[in-house]
Short mmCIF file of C-alpha atoms and ligand atoms in Angstrom, two decimals:
data_model
loop_
_atom_site.label_atom_id
_atom_site.label_comp_id
_atom_site.label_asym_id
_atom_site.label_seq_id
_atom_site.Cartn_x
_atom_site.Cartn_y
_atom_site.Cartn_z
CA UNK A 1 100.31 95.38 90.49
CA UNK A 2 98.96 94.62 87.01
CA UNK A 3 100.79 93.25 84.01
CA UNK A 4 101.00 95.40 80.86
CA UNK A 5 97.92 97.32 79.65
CA UNK A 6 95.62 95.11 77.55
CA UNK A 7 93.90 97.76 75.48
CA UNK A 8 93.91 101.59 75.38
CA UNK A 9 91.40 104.06 74.00
CA UNK A 10 90.68 107.71 73.49
CA UNK A 11 87.04 107.94 74.59
CA UNK A 12 84.16 110.26 75.40
CA UNK A 13 80.57 109.99 76.56
CA UNK A 14 77.92 109.90 73.86
CA UNK A 15 75.84 112.21 76.03
CA UNK A 16 76.89 115.80 75.31
CA UNK A 17 76.09 117.22 78.76
CA UNK A 18 78.09 114.50 80.54
CA UNK A 19 81.12 115.16 78.34
CA UNK A 20 80.73 118.89 78.99
CA UNK A 21 80.54 118.66 82.78
CA UNK A 22 83.27 116.09 83.41
CA UNK A 23 86.99 116.88 83.48
CA UNK A 24 87.86 115.14 80.22
CA UNK A 25 85.47 112.90 78.26
CA UNK A 26 83.12 111.76 81.05
CA UNK A 27 84.13 108.10 80.88
CA UNK A 28 84.49 107.88 84.69
CA UNK A 29 80.83 108.78 85.02
CA UNK A 30 79.72 106.45 82.23
CA UNK A 31 81.50 103.49 83.83
CA UNK A 32 79.55 104.18 87.05
CA UNK A 33 76.27 104.60 85.17
CA UNK A 34 76.76 101.29 83.35
CA UNK A 35 77.69 99.31 86.45
CA UNK A 36 74.91 100.80 88.60
CA UNK A 37 72.56 99.60 85.84
CA UNK A 38 74.03 96.13 86.36
CA UNK A 39 73.25 96.22 90.08
CA UNK A 40 76.61 97.46 91.37
CA UNK A 41 77.04 100.13 94.02
CA UNK A 42 79.45 102.85 92.90
CA UNK A 43 81.94 104.43 95.29
CA UNK A 44 83.13 107.79 93.99
CA UNK A 45 84.27 111.13 95.38
CA UNK A 46 82.11 114.16 96.18
CA UNK A 47 83.00 117.49 97.70
CA UNK A 48 81.52 118.53 101.03
CA UNK A 49 81.40 122.28 100.64
CA UNK A 50 80.59 122.99 104.31
CA UNK A 51 83.64 121.13 105.60
CA UNK A 52 85.87 121.94 102.59
CA UNK A 53 86.58 118.26 102.27
CA UNK A 54 86.53 115.66 99.45
CA UNK A 55 85.22 112.30 100.52
CA UNK A 56 84.35 108.90 99.13
CA UNK A 57 80.69 107.91 99.30
CA UNK A 58 78.49 105.05 98.16
CA UNK A 59 76.00 105.72 95.34
CA UNK A 60 73.25 103.20 94.69
CA UNK A 61 71.56 105.13 91.89
CA UNK A 62 72.76 107.14 88.89
CA UNK A 63 71.31 110.30 90.46
CA UNK A 64 73.42 109.77 93.56
CA UNK A 65 76.50 109.16 91.41
CA UNK A 66 76.19 112.57 89.72
CA UNK A 67 78.03 114.20 92.62
CA UNK A 68 81.15 112.21 91.69
CA UNK A 69 81.38 113.94 88.28
CA UNK A 70 84.46 116.07 87.81
CA UNK A 71 87.85 115.93 89.48
CA UNK A 72 88.35 117.29 92.98
CA UNK A 73 92.06 118.06 93.19
CA UNK A 74 92.51 117.39 96.89
CA UNK A 75 93.02 114.24 98.95
CA UNK A 76 89.76 112.40 99.43
CA UNK A 77 88.90 110.80 102.78
CA UNK A 78 88.22 107.16 101.98
CA UNK A 79 86.65 105.96 105.23
CA UNK A 80 83.22 107.49 104.62
CA UNK A 81 82.84 105.40 101.44
CA UNK A 82 85.00 102.35 102.11
CA UNK A 83 83.15 101.49 105.32
CA UNK A 84 80.09 100.76 103.11
CA UNK A 85 81.93 97.86 101.44
CA UNK A 86 80.68 94.37 102.22
CA UNK A 87 81.05 90.82 100.90
CA UNK A 88 77.55 90.42 99.50
CA UNK A 89 77.23 93.38 97.08
CA UNK A 90 79.16 94.24 93.93
CA UNK A 91 81.10 97.50 93.82
CA UNK A 92 82.74 99.92 91.45
CA UNK A 93 85.37 101.85 93.41
CA UNK A 94 87.21 104.85 91.98
CA UNK A 95 90.15 106.59 93.59
CA UNK A 96 93.78 107.61 93.37
CA UNK A 97 96.14 104.80 92.29
CA UNK A 98 97.50 104.40 95.83
CA UNK A 99 93.98 104.20 97.35
CA UNK A 100 93.04 101.59 94.73
CA UNK A 101 96.21 99.56 95.30
CA UNK A 102 95.44 99.29 99.03
CA UNK A 103 91.90 98.18 98.29
CA UNK A 104 93.12 95.65 95.70
CA UNK A 105 95.42 94.05 98.26
CA UNK A 106 92.60 93.96 100.81
CA UNK A 107 90.02 92.33 98.50
CA UNK A 108 92.60 89.81 97.28
CA UNK A 109 93.27 88.87 100.87
CA UNK A 110 89.54 88.62 101.60
CA UNK A 111 89.13 86.53 98.42
CA UNK A 112 86.27 88.63 97.04
CA UNK A 113 87.93 90.47 94.14
CA UNK A 114 85.39 89.11 91.59
CA UNK A 115 82.79 91.44 93.18
CA UNK A 116 84.82 94.56 92.41
CA UNK A 117 85.67 96.76 89.45
CA UNK A 118 88.48 99.15 90.40
CA UNK A 119 89.05 102.46 88.62
CA UNK A 120 92.04 104.77 89.07
CA UNK A 121 93.55 107.64 87.06
CA UNK A 122 96.89 108.87 85.78
CA UNK A 123 97.83 110.80 88.89
CA UNK A 124 99.90 113.97 89.03
CA UNK A 125 99.89 113.81 92.84
CA UNK A 126 97.52 115.23 95.41
CA UNK A 127 98.00 118.75 96.78
CA UNK A 128 98.41 119.57 100.45
CA UNK A 129 95.22 120.12 102.45
CA UNK A 130 96.90 123.06 104.23
CA UNK A 131 97.22 124.85 100.89
CA UNK A 132 93.63 124.03 99.96
CA UNK A 133 92.35 125.27 103.35
CA UNK A 134 94.26 128.51 102.95
CA UNK A 135 92.96 129.01 99.42
CA UNK A 136 89.33 128.32 100.29
CA UNK A 137 89.53 130.52 103.42
CA UNK A 138 90.68 133.45 101.23
CA UNK A 139 87.72 132.84 98.90
CA UNK A 140 85.37 132.71 101.89
CA UNK A 141 86.74 136.00 103.18
CA UNK A 142 85.87 137.52 99.79
CA UNK A 143 82.54 135.81 99.10
CA UNK A 144 81.08 134.87 102.48
CA UNK A 145 79.65 131.35 102.74
CA UNK A 146 80.30 129.17 99.73
CA UNK A 147 77.84 126.67 98.29
CA UNK A 148 79.58 125.37 95.17
CA UNK A 149 83.13 124.53 94.13
CA UNK A 150 84.33 122.99 90.90
CA UNK A 151 87.93 122.56 89.77
CA UNK A 152 87.52 122.31 86.03
CA UNK A 153 85.18 123.84 83.44
CA UNK A 154 85.12 123.96 79.67
CA UNK A 155 83.82 127.50 79.19
CA UNK A 156 87.12 128.27 77.38
CA UNK A 157 87.41 124.73 76.01
CA UNK A 158 89.01 121.59 77.45
CA UNK A 159 92.60 122.73 76.82
CA UNK A 160 92.06 125.75 79.07
CA UNK A 161 89.83 123.96 81.56
CA UNK A 162 91.93 124.36 84.72
CA UNK A 163 89.52 126.81 86.31
CA UNK A 164 88.21 127.10 89.84
CA UNK A 165 84.55 128.08 90.02
CA UNK A 166 83.45 129.08 93.49
CA UNK A 167 80.07 130.55 94.24
CA UNK A 168 78.62 132.24 97.32
CA UNK A 169 75.51 130.87 98.98
CA UNK A 170 73.60 134.17 99.15
CA UNK A 171 71.91 133.70 95.77
CA UNK A 172 68.88 132.05 97.36
CA UNK A 173 69.07 129.27 94.77
CA UNK A 174 69.76 125.65 95.60
CA UNK A 175 72.61 124.63 93.34
CA UNK A 176 72.03 121.49 91.36
CA UNK A 177 75.34 120.33 89.96
CA UNK A 178 73.85 118.69 86.90
CA UNK A 179 71.26 121.17 85.64
CA UNK A 180 72.60 124.52 86.66
CA UNK A 181 76.25 124.10 85.80
CA UNK A 182 76.24 126.37 82.75
CA UNK A 183 73.89 128.89 84.28
CA UNK A 184 76.01 128.98 87.37
CA UNK A 185 79.26 129.68 85.60
CA UNK A 186 77.89 132.16 83.09
CA UNK A 187 75.29 134.06 85.02
CA UNK A 188 75.63 133.75 88.74
CA UNK A 189 76.64 137.03 90.28
CA UNK A 190 79.65 137.16 92.56
CA UNK A 191 80.94 133.82 91.34
CA UNK A 192 84.73 133.42 91.30
CA UNK A 193 85.99 131.96 88.03
CA UNK A 194 89.73 131.77 88.42
CA UNK A 195 91.83 130.16 85.70
CA UNK A 196 95.32 128.66 85.91
CA UNK A 197 96.28 130.49 82.70
CA UNK A 198 95.39 133.77 84.41
CA UNK A 199 97.41 133.04 87.53
CA UNK A 200 95.05 131.17 89.88
CA UNK A 201 97.11 130.70 93.04
CA UNK A 202 95.88 127.20 93.93
CA UNK A 203 96.70 125.86 90.47
CA UNK A 204 100.05 127.66 90.55
CA UNK A 205 100.96 125.75 93.67
CA UNK A 206 99.51 122.39 92.57
CA UNK A 207 100.59 122.25 88.93
CA UNK A 208 103.94 123.87 89.80
CA UNK A 209 104.53 120.76 92.00
CA UNK A 210 105.16 122.91 95.04
CA UNK A 211 102.61 121.49 97.42
CA UNK A 212 102.01 117.79 96.76
CA UNK A 213 101.62 115.40 99.68
CA UNK A 214 104.86 114.08 101.12
CA UNK A 215 103.99 110.53 100.07
CA UNK A 216 103.52 111.64 96.43
CA UNK A 217 107.15 112.85 96.27
CA UNK A 218 108.65 110.09 98.36
CA UNK A 219 106.80 106.87 97.69
CA UNK A 220 104.56 107.01 94.61
CA UNK A 221 104.91 103.76 92.62
CA UNK A 222 101.89 104.24 90.41
CA UNK A 223 102.80 106.52 87.53
CA UNK A 224 102.18 105.84 83.83
CA UNK A 225 101.44 102.10 83.35
CA UNK A 226 101.79 101.04 87.00
CA UNK A 227 98.32 100.37 88.32
CA UNK A 228 96.36 97.88 90.40
CA UNK A 229 93.05 98.95 88.87
CA UNK A 230 90.97 97.24 86.18
CA UNK A 231 90.71 100.55 84.32
CA UNK A 232 92.78 103.74 84.39
CA UNK A 233 91.44 107.06 83.06
CA UNK A 234 92.96 110.48 82.47
CA UNK A 235 93.05 113.47 80.15
CA UNK A 236 94.27 112.55 76.68
CA UNK A 237 96.34 115.71 76.35
CA UNK A 238 98.80 114.49 73.66
CA UNK A 239 99.07 115.43 69.98
CA UNK A 240 96.23 113.14 68.85
CA UNK A 241 93.49 115.42 70.18
CA UNK A 242 95.41 118.70 70.28
CA UNK A 243 92.65 120.35 68.23
CA UNK A 244 89.70 118.72 70.02
CA UNK A 245 88.24 121.03 72.68
CA UNK A 246 85.27 119.07 74.04
CA UNK A 247 87.40 116.67 76.09
CA UNK A 248 88.76 113.17 75.56
CA UNK A 249 89.39 110.61 78.28
CA UNK A 250 92.50 108.45 78.01
CA UNK A 251 91.30 104.94 79.01
CA UNK A 252 93.40 101.90 79.70
CA UNK A 253 92.07 98.44 80.55
CA UNK A 254 94.52 96.31 82.53
CA UNK A 255 92.25 93.29 82.99
CA UNK A 256 89.71 91.31 81.01
CA UNK A 257 87.02 92.64 83.35
CA UNK A 258 88.13 96.20 82.58
CA UNK A 259 87.96 95.48 78.83
CA UNK A 260 84.45 94.05 79.13
CA UNK A 261 83.23 97.12 81.03
CA UNK A 262 84.75 99.63 78.58
CA UNK A 263 83.24 97.82 75.61
CA UNK A 264 79.75 98.27 77.07
CA UNK A 265 79.70 101.85 78.34
CA UNK A 266 77.81 104.66 76.60
CA UNK A 267 80.99 106.07 75.01
CA UNK A 268 82.73 106.46 71.68
CA UNK A 269 85.95 104.44 71.88
CA UNK A 270 88.91 104.83 69.51
CA UNK A 271 91.71 102.31 70.01
CA UNK A 272 95.36 103.48 70.05
CA UNK A 273 98.64 102.04 71.31
CA UNK A 274 99.18 102.70 75.02
CA UNK A 275 102.09 105.12 74.38
CA UNK A 276 99.82 107.34 72.33
CA UNK A 277 97.00 107.34 74.87
CA UNK A 278 99.45 108.07 77.68
CA UNK A 279 101.42 110.73 75.76
CA UNK A 280 102.49 113.52 78.11
CA UNK A 281 101.68 111.63 81.33
CA UNK A 282 104.25 111.74 84.12
CA UNK A 283 106.43 108.60 84.04
CA UNK A 284 108.21 108.68 87.38
CA UNK A 285 107.45 110.27 90.72
CA UNK A 286 108.07 113.98 90.99
CA UNK A 287 111.31 114.94 92.71
CA UNK A 288 110.98 116.14 96.29
CA UNK A 289 111.57 119.91 96.03
CA UNK A 290 114.16 121.33 98.37
CA UNK A 291 112.35 123.60 100.82
CA UNK A 292 109.02 121.74 100.58
CA UNK A 293 108.71 121.61 104.37
CA UNK A 294 109.06 125.43 104.50
CA UNK A 295 106.25 125.79 101.97
CA UNK A 296 104.00 123.61 104.13
CA UNK A 297 105.07 125.50 107.25
CA UNK A 298 104.13 128.82 105.62
CA UNK A 299 100.90 127.35 104.27
CA UNK A 300 99.91 126.66 107.87
CA UNK A 301 100.52 130.25 108.93
CA UNK A 302 97.41 132.45 109.00
CA UNK A 303 99.40 135.57 108.17
CA UNK A 304 100.79 134.35 104.83
CA UNK A 305 98.52 134.84 101.81
CA UNK A 306 98.27 132.50 98.81
CA UNK A 307 100.00 135.12 96.66
CA UNK A 308 102.91 135.27 99.11
CA UNK A 309 103.04 131.48 99.18
CA UNK A 310 103.25 131.35 95.36
CA UNK A 311 105.99 134.02 95.42
CA UNK A 312 107.92 132.17 98.09
CA UNK A 313 107.60 128.84 96.22
CA UNK A 314 108.95 130.46 93.04
CA UNK A 315 112.06 131.61 94.89
CA UNK A 316 112.56 128.11 96.29
CA UNK A 317 112.02 126.73 92.75
CA UNK A 318 114.82 129.00 91.45
CA UNK A 319 117.18 127.79 94.21
CA UNK A 320 116.29 124.20 93.32
CA UNK A 321 117.28 124.81 89.69
CA UNK A 322 120.59 126.45 90.62
CA UNK A 323 121.64 123.85 93.20
CA UNK A 324 120.30 120.63 91.67
C1 LIG B 401 94.40 114.53 92.39
C2 LIG B 401 94.21 114.17 90.93
C3 LIG B 401 95.29 114.16 90.07
C4 LIG B 401 95.12 113.84 88.72
N1 LIG B 401 96.22 113.84 87.88
C5 LIG B 401 96.05 113.56 86.57
C6 LIG B 401 97.18 113.53 85.66
O1 LIG B 401 98.34 113.78 86.04
N2 LIG B 401 96.94 113.23 84.36
C7 LIG B 401 95.68 112.93 83.88
O2 LIG B 401 95.52 112.70 82.70
N3 LIG B 401 94.61 112.92 84.72
C8 LIG B 401 94.77 113.21 86.04
N4 LIG B 401 93.68 113.18 86.89
C9 LIG B 401 92.39 112.65 86.37
C10 LIG B 401 91.59 113.69 85.60
O3 LIG B 401 91.42 114.84 86.38
C11 LIG B 401 90.18 113.15 85.30
O4 LIG B 401 89.61 112.58 86.44
C12 LIG B 401 90.22 112.09 84.25
O5 LIG B 401 90.66 112.69 83.06
C13 LIG B 401 88.86 111.43 84.04
O6 LIG B 401 87.98 112.32 83.50
P1 LIG B 401 86.48 111.93 83.19
O7 LIG B 401 85.87 113.10 82.52
O8 LIG B 401 86.43 110.62 82.47
O9 LIG B 401 86.02 111.73 84.67
P2 LIG B 401 84.67 111.81 85.44
O10 LIG B 401 83.65 111.10 84.64
O11 LIG B 401 84.40 113.19 85.87
O12 LIG B 401 85.08 110.93 86.73
C14 LIG B 401 86.02 111.38 87.64
C15 LIG B 401 86.27 110.26 88.62
O13 LIG B 401 87.33 110.66 89.48
C16 LIG B 401 86.95 110.41 90.84
N5 LIG B 401 87.59 111.45 91.66
C17 LIG B 401 87.37 112.79 91.59
N6 LIG B 401 88.13 113.44 92.49
C18 LIG B 401 88.83 112.49 93.17
C19 LIG B 401 89.76 112.54 94.25
N7 LIG B 401 90.15 113.67 94.83
N8 LIG B 401 90.28 111.37 94.69
C20 LIG B 401 89.90 110.20 94.13
N9 LIG B 401 89.03 110.08 93.10
C21 LIG B 401 88.48 111.22 92.63
C22 LIG B 401 85.43 110.49 90.86
O14 LIG B 401 84.89 109.70 91.87
C23 LIG B 401 85.06 109.96 89.49
O15 LIG B 401 84.89 108.57 89.50
C24 LIG B 401 93.83 113.50 88.23
C25 LIG B 401 92.72 113.53 89.10
C26 LIG B 401 92.89 113.86 90.44
C27 LIG B 401 91.68 113.86 91.37
#
C-alpha cells in the first residue's frame, strides 16, 4: 500500500466532448490517451451488452480505448484483459482498488513494476451481479434486445448524472459510443432513461448500500487514501465544485510516476489539499447490513421484481436502524 498522497487536483479534460461523455471530468480517458501515445497498452473496462457483463480488455490505440469511457457500476471480469499482460510491453491498468492492489503485488513479485502505471478510483463498492442481472432482464422484457447501456449521463448536469440509459437494438442503427451519445439519449425512440433521483431501482439498491459484494462489506481496505495505485480518480462532489455542472475529476497521485503522468495529460489541473479533493468520499468500509443474504437470495428468485426487492431492502434497512 502507498504512503500518503503526494499531490491532489480537481481536473477535467480540455476536450469538451470527452468531459461530457465521461462520468466526471474525463481524466481516466485522458490518462489512457496520453500513455497510448507514449507506446503503452491500456487495460480498461468495457461493457459486453450481449452477455450483460463488464470486462477488462487491452486497447492498443486511442480508438480502442474509447469503449472504456464512463463508469460501469458492476464487477468487471479481469481475466480477459489481464491475460494480455506480458513482461516486454508497458501497460496502463485501471480497475477497482482491490483489483489494482492484487496486480501491484504481482508485478512487484515479478520485478517489472517500472513497466506499469496503475489507476484506481475512490470506490463505493461494487453491486451484486444477481441484482444487475435481474435489472437488465426486466429492461429486456420491456425493450427486447438491448444494444447500448450507459450508467451515467450529463443531460441534467453532472450533479444529477446517475442515470441509466438503455436502448433497444431494433433501431437499425449501429451505435457508436463516441459520436452518437447525445443523439442516442435525446432522440432515440424507446430508449430507457432512468434516473436515480426519479427512483431508478438499480441505483436505489446500489447507492442505498443494499446489494454490494460480500467482500466490499467484509474486507475492503482501500477507502479514502488507501491505495496501491499510482493515481486515484473519482468524482469531486464536495463544496469546491458544488456549482460546476460539467464534471470534475478528483485526482490523487501517490507516486512520482503518477505525478509525472498527471502533469502531462490533456487536462486542466487545479491543485488542492487532499482533504478538499476527497471531500465526501467514504472513509471506512460500509457496514454489513443485517439481512443482506436475504436480499441476495431474493435477487436470485425469478418471481421477485426489482421494485419488490427495493421495497424489501427498505424494510430491512428500517430494522437495521432500530436494532443497531
Ligand atoms: C463500482 C464503482 C464504484 C465507484 N465509486 C466511486 C465513489 O464512491 N466515489 C467516487 O468519487 N468515484 C467512484 N467511482 C469512480 C467514478 O465513477 C468515475 O470513474 C471517476 O469519477 C472517474 O471519472 P472520469 O470521468 O475521469 O473517468 P473516465 O475517463 O470515464 O474513466 C473511467 C475509468 O474507470 C474504469 N472503469 C469503468 N468501470 C469499471 C469497473 N466496473 N471496474 C473497474 N474499472 C472500471 C475504466 O476502464 C476507465 O479507465 C466508482 C466507479 C466504479 C466503477
